[in-house]
PDB file of C-alpha atoms in Angstrom:
ATOM      1  CA  UNK V  30     -64.507  -5.580-113.625  1.00 45.00           C
ATOM      2  CA  UNK V  31     -62.288  -2.532-114.417  1.00 47.00           C
ATOM      3  CA  UNK V  32     -64.835  -0.342-113.085  1.00 45.00           C
ATOM      4  CA  UNK V  33     -65.414  -2.266-109.747  1.00 47.00           C
ATOM      5  CA  UNK V  34     -61.459  -2.161-109.359  1.00 47.00           C
ATOM      6  CA  UNK V  35     -61.486   1.794-110.055  1.00 43.00           C
ATOM      7  CA  UNK V  36     -64.317   2.450-107.893  1.00 45.00           C
ATOM      8  CA  UNK V  37     -62.641   0.768-104.944  1.00 50.00           C
ATOM      9  CA  UNK V  38     -60.483   4.029-104.642  1.00 50.00           C
ATOM     10  CA  UNK V  39     -63.427   6.584-105.120  1.00 49.00           C
ATOM     11  CA  UNK V  40     -66.430   4.643-103.429  1.00 52.00           C
ATOM     12  CA  UNK V  41     -68.755   6.270-105.721  1.00 50.00           C
ATOM     13  CA  UNK V  42     -72.488   5.382-104.821  1.00 55.00           C
ATOM     14  CA  UNK V  43     -73.665   6.443-108.157  1.00 55.00           C
ATOM     15  CA  UNK V  44     -71.286   3.787-109.939  1.00 52.00           C
ATOM     16  CA  UNK V  45     -72.317   1.173-107.707  1.00 54.00           C
ATOM     17  CA  UNK V  46     -76.044   1.909-108.531  1.00 56.00           C
ATOM     18  CA  UNK V  47     -75.207   1.995-112.315  1.00 58.00           C
ATOM     19  CA  UNK V  48     -73.697  -1.504-111.906  1.00 59.00           C
ATOM     20  CA  UNK V  49     -76.606  -2.797-110.250  1.00 65.00           C
ATOM     21  CA  UNK V  50     -78.693  -1.793-112.982  1.00 69.00           C
ATOM     22  CA  UNK V  51     -76.349  -3.272-115.610  1.00 70.00           C
ATOM     23  CA  UNK V  52     -76.436  -6.599-113.648  1.00 75.00           C
ATOM     24  CA  UNK V  53     -80.198  -6.533-113.543  1.00 78.00           C
ATOM     25  CA  UNK V  54     -80.264  -5.761-117.255  1.00 85.00           C
ATOM     26  CA  UNK V  55     -77.814  -8.808-117.989  1.00 87.00           C
ATOM     27  CA  UNK V  56     -80.037 -11.008-115.864  1.00 90.00           C
ATOM     28  CA  UNK V  57     -83.101  -9.986-117.786  1.00 91.00           C
ATOM     29  CA  UNK V  58     -81.414 -10.536-121.053  1.00 94.00           C
ATOM     30  CA  UNK V  59     -80.356 -14.056-120.025  1.00 95.00           C
ATOM     31  CA  UNK V  60     -83.744 -15.003-118.823  1.00 94.00           C
ATOM     32  CA  UNK V  61     -85.163 -13.870-122.211  1.00 95.00           C
ATOM     33  CA  UNK V  62     -82.529 -15.904-124.075  1.00 96.00           C
ATOM     34  CA  UNK V  63     -83.115 -18.962-121.909  1.00 95.00           C
ATOM     35  CA  UNK V  64     -86.870 -18.619-122.681  1.00 95.00           C
ATOM     36  CA  UNK V  65     -86.089 -19.290-126.202  1.00 96.00           C
ATOM     37  CA  UNK V  66     -85.166 -22.956-125.381  1.00 94.00           C
ATOM     38  CA  UNK V  67     -88.217 -25.261-125.364  1.00 93.00           C
ATOM     39  CA  UNK V  68     -86.763 -27.735-122.954  1.00 92.00           C
ATOM     40  CA  UNK V  69     -86.741 -26.463-119.267  1.00 90.00           C
ATOM     41  CA  UNK V  70     -83.447 -28.598-118.665  1.00 90.00           C
ATOM     42  CA  UNK V  71     -81.689 -26.458-121.409  1.00 93.00           C
ATOM     43  CA  UNK V  72     -82.830 -23.355-119.993  1.00 95.00           C
ATOM     44  CA  UNK V  73     -81.425 -24.172-116.706  1.00 94.00           C
ATOM     45  CA  UNK V  74     -78.144 -25.315-118.272  1.00 94.00           C
ATOM     46  CA  UNK V  75     -77.846 -22.113-120.282  1.00 95.00           C
ATOM     47  CA  UNK V  76     -78.302 -19.893-117.131  1.00 96.00           C
ATOM     48  CA  UNK V  77     -75.944 -22.060-115.011  1.00 96.00           C
ATOM     49  CA  UNK V  78     -73.144 -21.868-117.660  1.00 94.00           C
ATOM     50  CA  UNK V  79     -73.728 -18.050-118.053  1.00 94.00           C
ATOM     51  CA  UNK V  80     -73.920 -17.235-114.275  1.00 95.00           C
ATOM     52  CA  UNK V  81     -70.818 -19.284-113.591  1.00 94.00           C
ATOM     53  CA  UNK V  82     -69.061 -17.387-116.139  1.00 92.00           C
ATOM     54  CA  UNK V  83     -70.202 -14.055-114.715  1.00 92.00           C
ATOM     55  CA  UNK V  84     -68.961 -15.282-111.318  1.00 92.00           C
ATOM     56  CA  UNK V  85     -65.544 -16.052-112.582  1.00 90.00           C
ATOM     57  CA  UNK V  86     -65.102 -12.379-113.892  1.00 87.00           C
ATOM     58  CA  UNK V  87     -66.510 -10.861-110.627  1.00 86.00           C
ATOM     59  CA  UNK V  88     -64.186 -13.058-108.492  1.00 85.00           C
ATOM     60  CA  UNK V  89     -61.098 -12.242-110.686  1.00 82.00           C
ATOM     61  CA  UNK V  90     -62.006  -8.506-109.970  1.00 73.00           C
ATOM     62  CA  UNK V  91     -62.357  -9.313-106.234  1.00 67.00           C
ATOM     63  CA  UNK V  92     -58.998 -11.208-105.986  1.00 63.00           C
ATOM     64  CA  UNK V  93     -57.236  -8.073-107.617  1.00 55.00           C
ATOM     65  CA  UNK V  94     -58.309  -5.868-104.671  1.00 51.00           C
ATOM     66  CA  UNK V  95     -56.496  -5.734-101.351  1.00 45.00           C
ATOM     67  CA  UNK V  96     -58.541  -6.991 -98.302  1.00 41.00           C
ATOM     68  CA  UNK V  97     -58.477  -3.384 -97.058  1.00 41.00           C
ATOM     69  CA  UNK V  98     -60.089  -2.187-100.271  1.00 49.00           C
ATOM     70  CA  UNK V  99     -62.761  -4.639-100.917  1.00 54.00           C
ATOM     71  CA  UNK V 100     -65.821  -3.092-102.605  1.00 63.00           C
ATOM     72  CA  UNK V 101     -69.028  -3.838-101.089  1.00 72.00           C
ATOM     73  CA  UNK V 102     -71.035  -3.513-104.092  1.00 73.00           C
ATOM     74  CA  UNK V 103     -68.806  -6.168-105.716  1.00 79.00           C
ATOM     75  CA  UNK V 104     -69.192  -8.620-102.863  1.00 83.00           C
ATOM     76  CA  UNK V 105     -72.864  -8.105-102.696  1.00 84.00           C
ATOM     77  CA  UNK V 106     -73.106  -8.817-106.482  1.00 86.00           C
ATOM     78  CA  UNK V 107     -70.835 -11.918-106.139  1.00 90.00           C
ATOM     79  CA  UNK V 108     -73.233 -13.187-103.435  1.00 91.00           C
ATOM     80  CA  UNK V 109     -76.290 -12.439-105.775  1.00 91.00           C
ATOM     81  CA  UNK V 110     -75.004 -14.559-108.621  1.00 93.00           C
ATOM     82  CA  UNK V 111     -73.787 -17.361-106.276  1.00 94.00           C
ATOM     83  CA  UNK V 112     -77.367 -17.414-105.241  1.00 94.00           C
ATOM     84  CA  UNK V 113     -78.585 -17.542-108.767  1.00 95.00           C
ATOM     85  CA  UNK V 114     -76.155 -20.112-109.586  1.00 95.00           C
ATOM     86  CA  UNK V 115     -77.068 -22.282-106.847  1.00 95.00           C
ATOM     87  CA  UNK V 116     -80.659 -22.130-107.282  1.00 95.00           C
ATOM     88  CA  UNK V 117     -80.529 -23.060-110.908  1.00 95.00           C
ATOM     89  CA  UNK V 118     -78.029 -25.708-110.321  1.00 95.00           C
ATOM     90  CA  UNK V 119     -80.171 -27.611-107.685  1.00 95.00           C
ATOM     91  CA  UNK V 120     -82.961 -27.606-110.405  1.00 95.00           C
ATOM     92  CA  UNK V 121     -80.588 -29.008-113.134  1.00 95.00           C
ATOM     93  CA  UNK V 122     -79.259 -31.664-110.501  1.00 96.00           C
ATOM     94  CA  UNK V 123     -82.653 -32.639-109.548  1.00 96.00           C
ATOM     95  CA  UNK V 124     -83.800 -33.142-113.139  1.00 95.00           C
ATOM     96  CA  UNK V 125     -80.666 -35.206-114.046  1.00 96.00           C
ATOM     97  CA  UNK V 126     -81.093 -37.475-110.972  1.00 96.00           C
ATOM     98  CA  UNK V 127     -84.984 -37.996-111.891  1.00 96.00           C
ATOM     99  CA  UNK V 128     -83.991 -38.955-115.384  1.00 94.00           C
ATOM    100  CA  UNK V 129     -81.597 -41.686-114.170  1.00 95.00           C
ATOM    101  CA  UNK V 130     -82.872 -42.602-110.648  1.00 96.00           C
ATOM    102  CA  UNK V 131     -86.523 -41.245-110.797  1.00 96.00           C
ATOM    103  CA  UNK V 132     -88.116 -44.542-109.416  1.00 95.00           C
ATOM    104  CA  UNK V 133     -85.828 -44.652-106.281  1.00 96.00           C
ATOM    105  CA  UNK V 134     -86.135 -40.927-105.562  1.00 96.00           C
ATOM    106  CA  UNK V 135     -89.853 -40.924-105.982  1.00 95.00           C
ATOM    107  CA  UNK V 136     -90.128 -44.147-103.730  1.00 94.00           C
ATOM    108  CA  UNK V 137     -87.916 -42.302-100.906  1.00 93.00           C
ATOM    109  CA  UNK V 138     -90.030 -39.042-101.102  1.00 91.00           C
ATOM    110  CA  UNK V 139     -93.392 -41.138-100.825  1.00 90.00           C
ATOM    111  CA  UNK V 140     -92.078 -43.292 -98.058  1.00 89.00           C
ATOM    112  CA  UNK V 141     -90.815 -40.286 -96.020  1.00 85.00           C
ATOM    113  CA  UNK V 142     -94.108 -38.255 -96.598  1.00 83.00           C
ATOM    114  CA  UNK V 143     -96.363 -41.245 -95.323  1.00 79.00           C
ATOM    115  CA  UNK V 144     -94.067 -42.167 -92.638  1.00 70.00           C
ATOM    116  CA  UNK V 145     -96.557 -41.386 -90.069  1.00 56.00           C
ATOM    117  CA  UNK V 146     -99.308 -43.200 -91.939  1.00 59.00           C
ATOM    118  CA  UNK V 147     -97.951 -46.685 -91.945  1.00 56.00           C
ATOM    119  CA  UNK V 148    -100.265 -49.844 -92.314  1.00 50.00           C
ATOM    120  CA  UNK V 149     -99.580 -53.453 -92.658  1.00 40.00           C
ATOM    121  CA  UNK V 150    -101.065 -53.553 -96.183  1.00 45.00           C
ATOM    122  CA  UNK V 151     -99.093 -50.199 -97.115  1.00 48.00           C
ATOM    123  CA  UNK V 152     -95.799 -51.727 -95.689  1.00 49.00           C
ATOM    124  CA  UNK V 153     -96.073 -54.908 -97.781  1.00 50.00           C
ATOM    125  CA  UNK V 154     -96.682 -52.866-100.874  1.00 53.00           C
ATOM    126  CA  UNK V 155     -93.629 -50.456-100.149  1.00 81.00           C
ATOM    127  CA  UNK V 156     -91.313 -53.458 -99.511  1.00 86.00           C
ATOM    128  CA  UNK V 157     -92.300 -55.246-102.917  1.00 89.00           C
ATOM    129  CA  UNK V 158     -91.772 -51.894-104.607  1.00 92.00           C
ATOM    130  CA  UNK V 159     -88.469 -51.600-102.727  1.00 92.00           C
ATOM    131  CA  UNK V 160     -87.353 -55.130-103.890  1.00 93.00           C
ATOM    132  CA  UNK V 161     -88.214 -54.277-107.405  1.00 94.00           C
ATOM    133  CA  UNK V 162     -86.250 -51.104-107.177  1.00 95.00           C
ATOM    134  CA  UNK V 163     -83.233 -52.746-105.608  1.00 94.00           C
ATOM    135  CA  UNK V 164     -83.095 -55.586-108.259  1.00 94.00           C
ATOM    136  CA  UNK V 165     -83.333 -52.982-111.053  1.00 96.00           C
ATOM    137  CA  UNK V 166     -80.624 -50.661-109.385  1.00 96.00           C
ATOM    138  CA  UNK V 167     -78.070 -53.512-109.063  1.00 95.00           C
ATOM    139  CA  UNK V 168     -78.305 -54.078-112.815  1.00 96.00           C
ATOM    140  CA  UNK V 169     -77.723 -50.590-113.975  1.00 95.00           C
ATOM    141  CA  UNK V 170     -76.238 -48.368-111.263  1.00 96.00           C
ATOM    142  CA  UNK V 171     -72.695 -48.448-112.682  1.00 96.00           C
ATOM    143  CA  UNK V 172     -74.106 -47.755-116.317  1.00 96.00           C
ATOM    144  CA  UNK V 173     -76.348 -44.911-114.957  1.00 96.00           C
ATOM    145  CA  UNK V 174     -73.535 -43.155-113.017  1.00 96.00           C
ATOM    146  CA  UNK V 175     -71.421 -43.348-116.494  1.00 96.00           C
ATOM    147  CA  UNK V 176     -74.363 -41.927-118.195  1.00 96.00           C
ATOM    148  CA  UNK V 177     -74.733 -39.120-115.761  1.00 95.00           C
ATOM    149  CA  UNK V 178     -70.974 -38.163-116.179  1.00 95.00           C
ATOM    150  CA  UNK V 179     -71.154 -38.265-120.011  1.00 94.00           C
ATOM    151  CA  UNK V 180     -74.338 -35.989-119.817  1.00 93.00           C
ATOM    152  CA  UNK V 181     -72.759 -33.377-117.396  1.00 94.00           C
ATOM    153  CA  UNK V 182     -69.416 -33.525-119.453  1.00 91.00           C
ATOM    154  CA  UNK V 183     -71.279 -32.981-122.814  1.00 92.00           C
ATOM    155  CA  UNK V 184     -73.662 -30.189-121.403  1.00 92.00           C
ATOM    156  CA  UNK V 185     -71.518 -27.976-119.047  1.00 91.00           C
ATOM    157  CA  UNK V 186     -68.487 -25.891-119.838  1.00 84.00           C
ATOM    158  CA  UNK V 187     -65.586 -26.113-117.165  1.00 83.00           C
ATOM    159  CA  UNK V 188     -65.022 -25.632-114.393  1.00 84.00           C
ATOM    160  CA  UNK V 189     -68.919 -25.537-114.192  1.00 88.00           C
ATOM    161  CA  UNK V 190     -69.138 -29.298-115.253  1.00 90.00           C
ATOM    162  CA  UNK V 191     -67.039 -30.332-112.298  1.00 90.00           C
ATOM    163  CA  UNK V 192     -69.164 -28.613-109.829  1.00 91.00           C
ATOM    164  CA  UNK V 193     -72.430 -29.649-111.414  1.00 94.00           C
ATOM    165  CA  UNK V 194     -70.995 -33.365-111.317  1.00 94.00           C
ATOM    166  CA  UNK V 195     -69.886 -32.998-107.564  1.00 93.00           C
ATOM    167  CA  UNK V 196     -73.582 -31.985-106.697  1.00 95.00           C
ATOM    168  CA  UNK V 197     -75.156 -34.608-108.763  1.00 96.00           C
ATOM    169  CA  UNK V 198     -73.117 -37.429-107.130  1.00 96.00           C
ATOM    170  CA  UNK V 199     -73.594 -35.871-103.794  1.00 96.00           C
ATOM    171  CA  UNK V 200     -77.294 -35.486-103.882  1.00 97.00           C
ATOM    172  CA  UNK V 201     -77.518 -38.936-105.380  1.00 97.00           C
ATOM    173  CA  UNK V 202     -75.571 -40.516-102.403  1.00 97.00           C
ATOM    174  CA  UNK V 203     -78.026 -38.645-100.020  1.00 97.00           C
ATOM    175  CA  UNK V 204     -80.901 -40.055-101.747  1.00 97.00           C
ATOM    176  CA  UNK V 205     -79.603 -43.665-101.789  1.00 97.00           C
ATOM    177  CA  UNK V 206     -78.725 -43.148 -98.112  1.00 96.00           C
ATOM    178  CA  UNK V 207     -82.252 -42.235 -97.222  1.00 94.00           C
ATOM    179  CA  UNK V 208     -83.599 -45.035 -99.458  1.00 94.00           C
ATOM    180  CA  UNK V 209     -81.305 -47.732 -97.429  1.00 94.00           C
ATOM    181  CA  UNK V 210     -82.616 -45.951 -94.139  1.00 92.00           C
ATOM    182  CA  UNK V 211     -86.307 -46.591 -95.105  1.00 90.00           C
ATOM    183  CA  UNK V 212     -85.527 -50.051 -95.328  1.00 90.00           C
ATOM    184  CA  UNK V 213     -83.589 -50.277 -92.193  1.00 89.00           C
ATOM    185  CA  UNK V 214     -86.457 -48.920 -90.229  1.00 85.00           C
ATOM    186  CA  UNK V 215     -88.797 -51.478 -91.562  1.00 82.00           C
ATOM    187  CA  UNK V 216     -89.577 -54.960 -90.526  1.00 84.00           C
ATOM    188  CA  UNK V 217     -86.903 -57.847 -90.459  1.00 88.00           C
ATOM    189  CA  UNK V 218     -87.589 -58.824 -94.034  1.00 88.00           C
ATOM    190  CA  UNK V 219     -87.241 -55.027 -95.048  1.00 88.00           C
ATOM    191  CA  UNK V 220     -83.985 -55.005 -93.096  1.00 89.00           C
ATOM    192  CA  UNK V 221     -82.679 -58.076 -94.858  1.00 92.00           C
ATOM    193  CA  UNK V 222     -83.468 -56.334 -98.463  1.00 91.00           C
ATOM    194  CA  UNK V 223     -81.059 -53.387 -96.963  1.00 91.00           C
ATOM    195  CA  UNK V 224     -78.198 -55.961 -96.429  1.00 92.00           C
ATOM    196  CA  UNK V 225     -78.331 -57.118 -99.939  1.00 92.00           C
ATOM    197  CA  UNK V 226     -78.271 -53.701-101.401  1.00 95.00           C
ATOM    198  CA  UNK V 227     -75.243 -52.352-103.368  1.00 96.00           C
ATOM    199  CA  UNK V 228     -73.118 -50.798-100.485  1.00 95.00           C
ATOM    200  CA  UNK V 229     -72.595 -47.286-100.396  1.00 96.00           C
ATOM    201  CA  UNK V 230     -68.501 -47.636-100.370  1.00 96.00           C
ATOM    202  CA  UNK V 231     -68.789 -49.343-103.811  1.00 96.00           C
ATOM    203  CA  UNK V 232     -70.924 -46.416-105.166  1.00 96.00           C
ATOM    204  CA  UNK V 233     -68.516 -43.889-103.528  1.00 96.00           C
ATOM    205  CA  UNK V 234     -65.466 -45.764-105.253  1.00 95.00           C
ATOM    206  CA  UNK V 235     -67.105 -45.661-108.685  1.00 95.00           C
ATOM    207  CA  UNK V 236     -68.196 -42.063-108.137  1.00 95.00           C
ATOM    208  CA  UNK V 237     -64.516 -41.061-107.136  1.00 92.00           C
ATOM    209  CA  UNK V 238     -63.405 -42.421-110.457  1.00 91.00           C
ATOM    210  CA  UNK V 239     -65.437 -40.094-112.410  1.00 89.00           C
ATOM    211  CA  UNK V 240     -64.869 -37.135-110.347  1.00 85.00           C
ATOM    212  CA  UNK V 241     -61.059 -37.662-110.523  1.00 83.00           C
ATOM    213  CA  UNK V 242     -61.388 -37.608-114.525  1.00 77.00           C
ATOM    214  CA  UNK V 243     -62.454 -33.903-114.170  1.00 70.00           C
ATOM    215  CA  UNK V 244     -60.028 -32.732-111.732  1.00 67.00           C
TER     216      UNK V 244
END
């Protein structure tokens, strides 16, 4: 951090190059340590927590510089770690959601993939599966949201936890919306299922309660 701030005044390309090498070395060390975890989820959690911590330091250095003196190397490094954080967070988010709503998500992906290969027999099979998924979801969705919240809080440090939780809930709402859309585009019996499903505003209200707990 201090090196970046000092180099703003001198604009030494050699220092910038050295910082790039140090950053690369840090990333390699983090990847090696992450590899010692046997569970892939924990590897991603370790990387997300550390990338976010590094970003906190880099952003702090950035805010200490005037707009006229912004260091290009620092800004590029911030962008680099932001991309690493996003990539690994996306993996964790998907893994968490599959653990709680795997059946619903798999159904959405399957139906959307075979959307141009519909058949009467296939549609009936999909409708029966959707009915089962809706019945299961209506029984456990509140407990599942609570479980997701507790899992994220127990796994991630702050403020990383809030960002991950927000991503998890946002992605979940997108999947559930897509699930309802597959029903609404189906035959009347399928559309009737969509009307009986848990409404999105109800889910959003529940999610908001948990999100506010971390603000």
